[in-house]
PDB file of C-alpha atoms in Angstrom:
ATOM      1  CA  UNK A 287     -10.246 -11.052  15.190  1.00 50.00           C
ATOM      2  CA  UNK A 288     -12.486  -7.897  13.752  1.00 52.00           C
ATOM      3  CA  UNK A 289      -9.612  -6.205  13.574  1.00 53.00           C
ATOM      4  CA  UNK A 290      -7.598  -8.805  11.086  1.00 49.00           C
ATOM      5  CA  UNK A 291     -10.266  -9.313   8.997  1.00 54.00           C
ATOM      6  CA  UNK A 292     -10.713  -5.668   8.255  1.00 54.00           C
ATOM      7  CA  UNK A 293      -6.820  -5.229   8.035  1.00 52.00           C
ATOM      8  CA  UNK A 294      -6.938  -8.173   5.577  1.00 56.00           C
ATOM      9  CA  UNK A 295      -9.983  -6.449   3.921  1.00 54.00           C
ATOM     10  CA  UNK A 296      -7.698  -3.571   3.598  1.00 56.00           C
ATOM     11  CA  UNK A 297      -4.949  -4.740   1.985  1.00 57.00           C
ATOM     12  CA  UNK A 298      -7.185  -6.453  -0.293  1.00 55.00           C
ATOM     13  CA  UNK A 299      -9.522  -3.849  -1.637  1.00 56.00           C
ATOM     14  CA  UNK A 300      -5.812  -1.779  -2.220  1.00 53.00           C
ATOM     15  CA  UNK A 301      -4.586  -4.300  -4.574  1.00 49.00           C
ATOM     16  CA  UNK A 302      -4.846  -2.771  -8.457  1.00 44.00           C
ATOM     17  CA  UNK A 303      -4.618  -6.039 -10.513  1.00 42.00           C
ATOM     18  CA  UNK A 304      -7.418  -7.946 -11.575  1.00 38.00           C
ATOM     19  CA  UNK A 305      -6.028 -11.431  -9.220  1.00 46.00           C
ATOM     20  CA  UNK A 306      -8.875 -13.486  -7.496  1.00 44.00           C
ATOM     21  CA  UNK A 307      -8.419 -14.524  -4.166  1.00 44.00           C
ATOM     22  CA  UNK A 308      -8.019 -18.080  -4.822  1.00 43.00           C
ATOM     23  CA  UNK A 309      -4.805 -16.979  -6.908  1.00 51.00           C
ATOM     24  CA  UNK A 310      -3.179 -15.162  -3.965  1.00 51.00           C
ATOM     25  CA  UNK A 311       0.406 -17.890  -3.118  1.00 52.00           C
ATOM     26  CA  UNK A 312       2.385 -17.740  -0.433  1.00 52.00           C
ATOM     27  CA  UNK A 313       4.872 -15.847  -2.542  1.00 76.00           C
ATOM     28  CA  UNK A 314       3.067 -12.814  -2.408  1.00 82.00           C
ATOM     29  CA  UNK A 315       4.695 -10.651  -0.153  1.00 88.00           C
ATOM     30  CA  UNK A 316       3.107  -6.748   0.783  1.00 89.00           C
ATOM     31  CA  UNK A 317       4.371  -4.058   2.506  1.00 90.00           C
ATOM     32  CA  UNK A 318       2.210  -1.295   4.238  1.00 90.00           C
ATOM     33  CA  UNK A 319       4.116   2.045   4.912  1.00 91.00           C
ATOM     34  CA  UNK A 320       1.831   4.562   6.615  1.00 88.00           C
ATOM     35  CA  UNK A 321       3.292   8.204   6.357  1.00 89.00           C
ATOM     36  CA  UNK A 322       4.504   6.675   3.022  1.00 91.00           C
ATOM     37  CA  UNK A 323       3.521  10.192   0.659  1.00 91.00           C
ATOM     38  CA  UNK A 324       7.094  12.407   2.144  1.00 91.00           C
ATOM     39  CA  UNK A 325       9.911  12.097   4.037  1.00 92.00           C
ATOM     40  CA  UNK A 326      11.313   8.881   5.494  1.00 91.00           C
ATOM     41  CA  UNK A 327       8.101   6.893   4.800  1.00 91.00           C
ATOM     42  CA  UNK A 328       8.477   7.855   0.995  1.00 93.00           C
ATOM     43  CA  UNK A 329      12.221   6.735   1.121  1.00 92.00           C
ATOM     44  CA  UNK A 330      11.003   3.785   3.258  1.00 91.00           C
ATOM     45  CA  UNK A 331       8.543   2.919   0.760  1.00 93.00           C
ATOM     46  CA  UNK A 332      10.092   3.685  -2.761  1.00 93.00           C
ATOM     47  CA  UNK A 333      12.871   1.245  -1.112  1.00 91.00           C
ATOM     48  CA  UNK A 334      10.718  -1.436  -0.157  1.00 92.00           C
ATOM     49  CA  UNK A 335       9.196  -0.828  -3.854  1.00 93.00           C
ATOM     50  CA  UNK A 336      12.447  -1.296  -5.917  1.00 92.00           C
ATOM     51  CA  UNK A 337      14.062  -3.675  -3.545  1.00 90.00           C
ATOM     52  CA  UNK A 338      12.613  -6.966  -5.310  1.00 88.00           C
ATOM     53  CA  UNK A 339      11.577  -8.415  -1.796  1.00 88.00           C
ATOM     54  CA  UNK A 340       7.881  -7.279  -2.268  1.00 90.00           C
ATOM     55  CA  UNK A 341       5.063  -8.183  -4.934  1.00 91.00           C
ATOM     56  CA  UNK A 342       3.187  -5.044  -3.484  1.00 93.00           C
ATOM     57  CA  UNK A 343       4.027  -1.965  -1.567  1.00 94.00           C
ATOM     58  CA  UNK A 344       0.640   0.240   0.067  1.00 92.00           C
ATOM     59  CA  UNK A 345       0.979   3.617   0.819  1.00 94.00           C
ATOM     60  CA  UNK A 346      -0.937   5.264   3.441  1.00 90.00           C
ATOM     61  CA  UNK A 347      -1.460   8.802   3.460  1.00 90.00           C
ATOM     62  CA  UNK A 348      -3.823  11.177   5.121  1.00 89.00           C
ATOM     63  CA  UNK A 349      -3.095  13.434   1.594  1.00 90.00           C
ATOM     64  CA  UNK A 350      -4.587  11.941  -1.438  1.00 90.00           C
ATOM     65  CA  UNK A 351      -3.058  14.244  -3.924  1.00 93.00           C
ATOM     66  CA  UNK A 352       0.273  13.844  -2.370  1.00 93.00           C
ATOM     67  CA  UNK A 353      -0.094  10.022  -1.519  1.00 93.00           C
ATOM     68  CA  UNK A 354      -0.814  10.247  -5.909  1.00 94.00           C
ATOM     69  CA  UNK A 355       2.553  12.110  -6.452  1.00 95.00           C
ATOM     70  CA  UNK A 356       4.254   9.834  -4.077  1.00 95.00           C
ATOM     71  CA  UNK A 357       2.692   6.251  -5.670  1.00 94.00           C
ATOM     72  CA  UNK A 358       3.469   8.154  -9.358  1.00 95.00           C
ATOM     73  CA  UNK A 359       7.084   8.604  -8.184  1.00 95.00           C
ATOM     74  CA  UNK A 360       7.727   5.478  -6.643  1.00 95.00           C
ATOM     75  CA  UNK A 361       5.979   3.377  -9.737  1.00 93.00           C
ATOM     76  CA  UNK A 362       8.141   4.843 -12.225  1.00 94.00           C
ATOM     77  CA  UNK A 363      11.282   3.852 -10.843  1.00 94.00           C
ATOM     78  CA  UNK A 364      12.931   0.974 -12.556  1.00 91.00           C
ATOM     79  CA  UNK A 365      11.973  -2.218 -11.404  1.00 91.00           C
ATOM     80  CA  UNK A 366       9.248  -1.215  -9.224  1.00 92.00           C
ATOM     81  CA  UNK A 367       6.395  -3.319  -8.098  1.00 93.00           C
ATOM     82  CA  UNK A 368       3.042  -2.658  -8.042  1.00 93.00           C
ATOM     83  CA  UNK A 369       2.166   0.401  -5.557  1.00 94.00           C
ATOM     84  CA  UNK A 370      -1.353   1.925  -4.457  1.00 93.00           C
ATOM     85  CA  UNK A 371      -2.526   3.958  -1.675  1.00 91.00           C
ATOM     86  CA  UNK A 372      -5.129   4.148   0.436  1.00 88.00           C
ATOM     87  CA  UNK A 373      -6.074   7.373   2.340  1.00 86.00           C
ATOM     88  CA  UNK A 374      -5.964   7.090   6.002  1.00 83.00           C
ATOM     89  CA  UNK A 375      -7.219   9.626   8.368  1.00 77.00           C
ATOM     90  CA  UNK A 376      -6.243  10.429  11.887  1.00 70.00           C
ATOM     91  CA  UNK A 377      -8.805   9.537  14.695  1.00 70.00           C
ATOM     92  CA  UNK A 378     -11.334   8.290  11.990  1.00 63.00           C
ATOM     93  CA  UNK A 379     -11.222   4.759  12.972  1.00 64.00           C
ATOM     94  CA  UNK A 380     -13.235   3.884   9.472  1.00 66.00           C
ATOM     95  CA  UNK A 381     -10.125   5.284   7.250  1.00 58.00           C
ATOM     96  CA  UNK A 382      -8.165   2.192   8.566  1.00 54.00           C
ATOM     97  CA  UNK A 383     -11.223  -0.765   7.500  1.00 54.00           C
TER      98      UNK A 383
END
């Protein structure tokens, strides 16, 4: 159960738009791509970003400045949605809350 909540916690305190709560629907639909700042997570991401499925894509990254390149990228694309990233670091169980 701790582990939900802080997983929900997560995906919350990632979100970059000014919504309460309360406003969240059903039709709000997020994707979290870890290993999202090169390679196949960045292609897995930008996809998920552009594909019109998702209201939110998170990136997680253990490198800010390239998880910042990668969210810069993906955001500019045409018809993106809304993409942020959160900083996660290997065997630091804290990173992930």
């Amino acid at each position: 159960m701790r582990t939900v909540i802080s997983f929900i916690l997560l995906v919350l305190s990632c979100l970059r738009f000014t919504a309460k709560v309360s406003a969240l629907t059903t039709e709000m639909k997020i994707a979290v791509v870890t290993g999202a700042n090169k390679g196949i997570g960045k292609a897995i991401a930008s996809n998920l970003a552009t594909c019109g499925m998702f209201t939110h894509v998170i990136l997680g990254c253990r490198d800010e400045a390239l998880a910042k390149r990668a969210m810069d990228e993906i955001s500019s694309k045409e018809n993106a949605c809304n993409v942020s990233s959160h900083q996660l670091t290997i065997g630091d169980s804290e990173s992930h809350t």
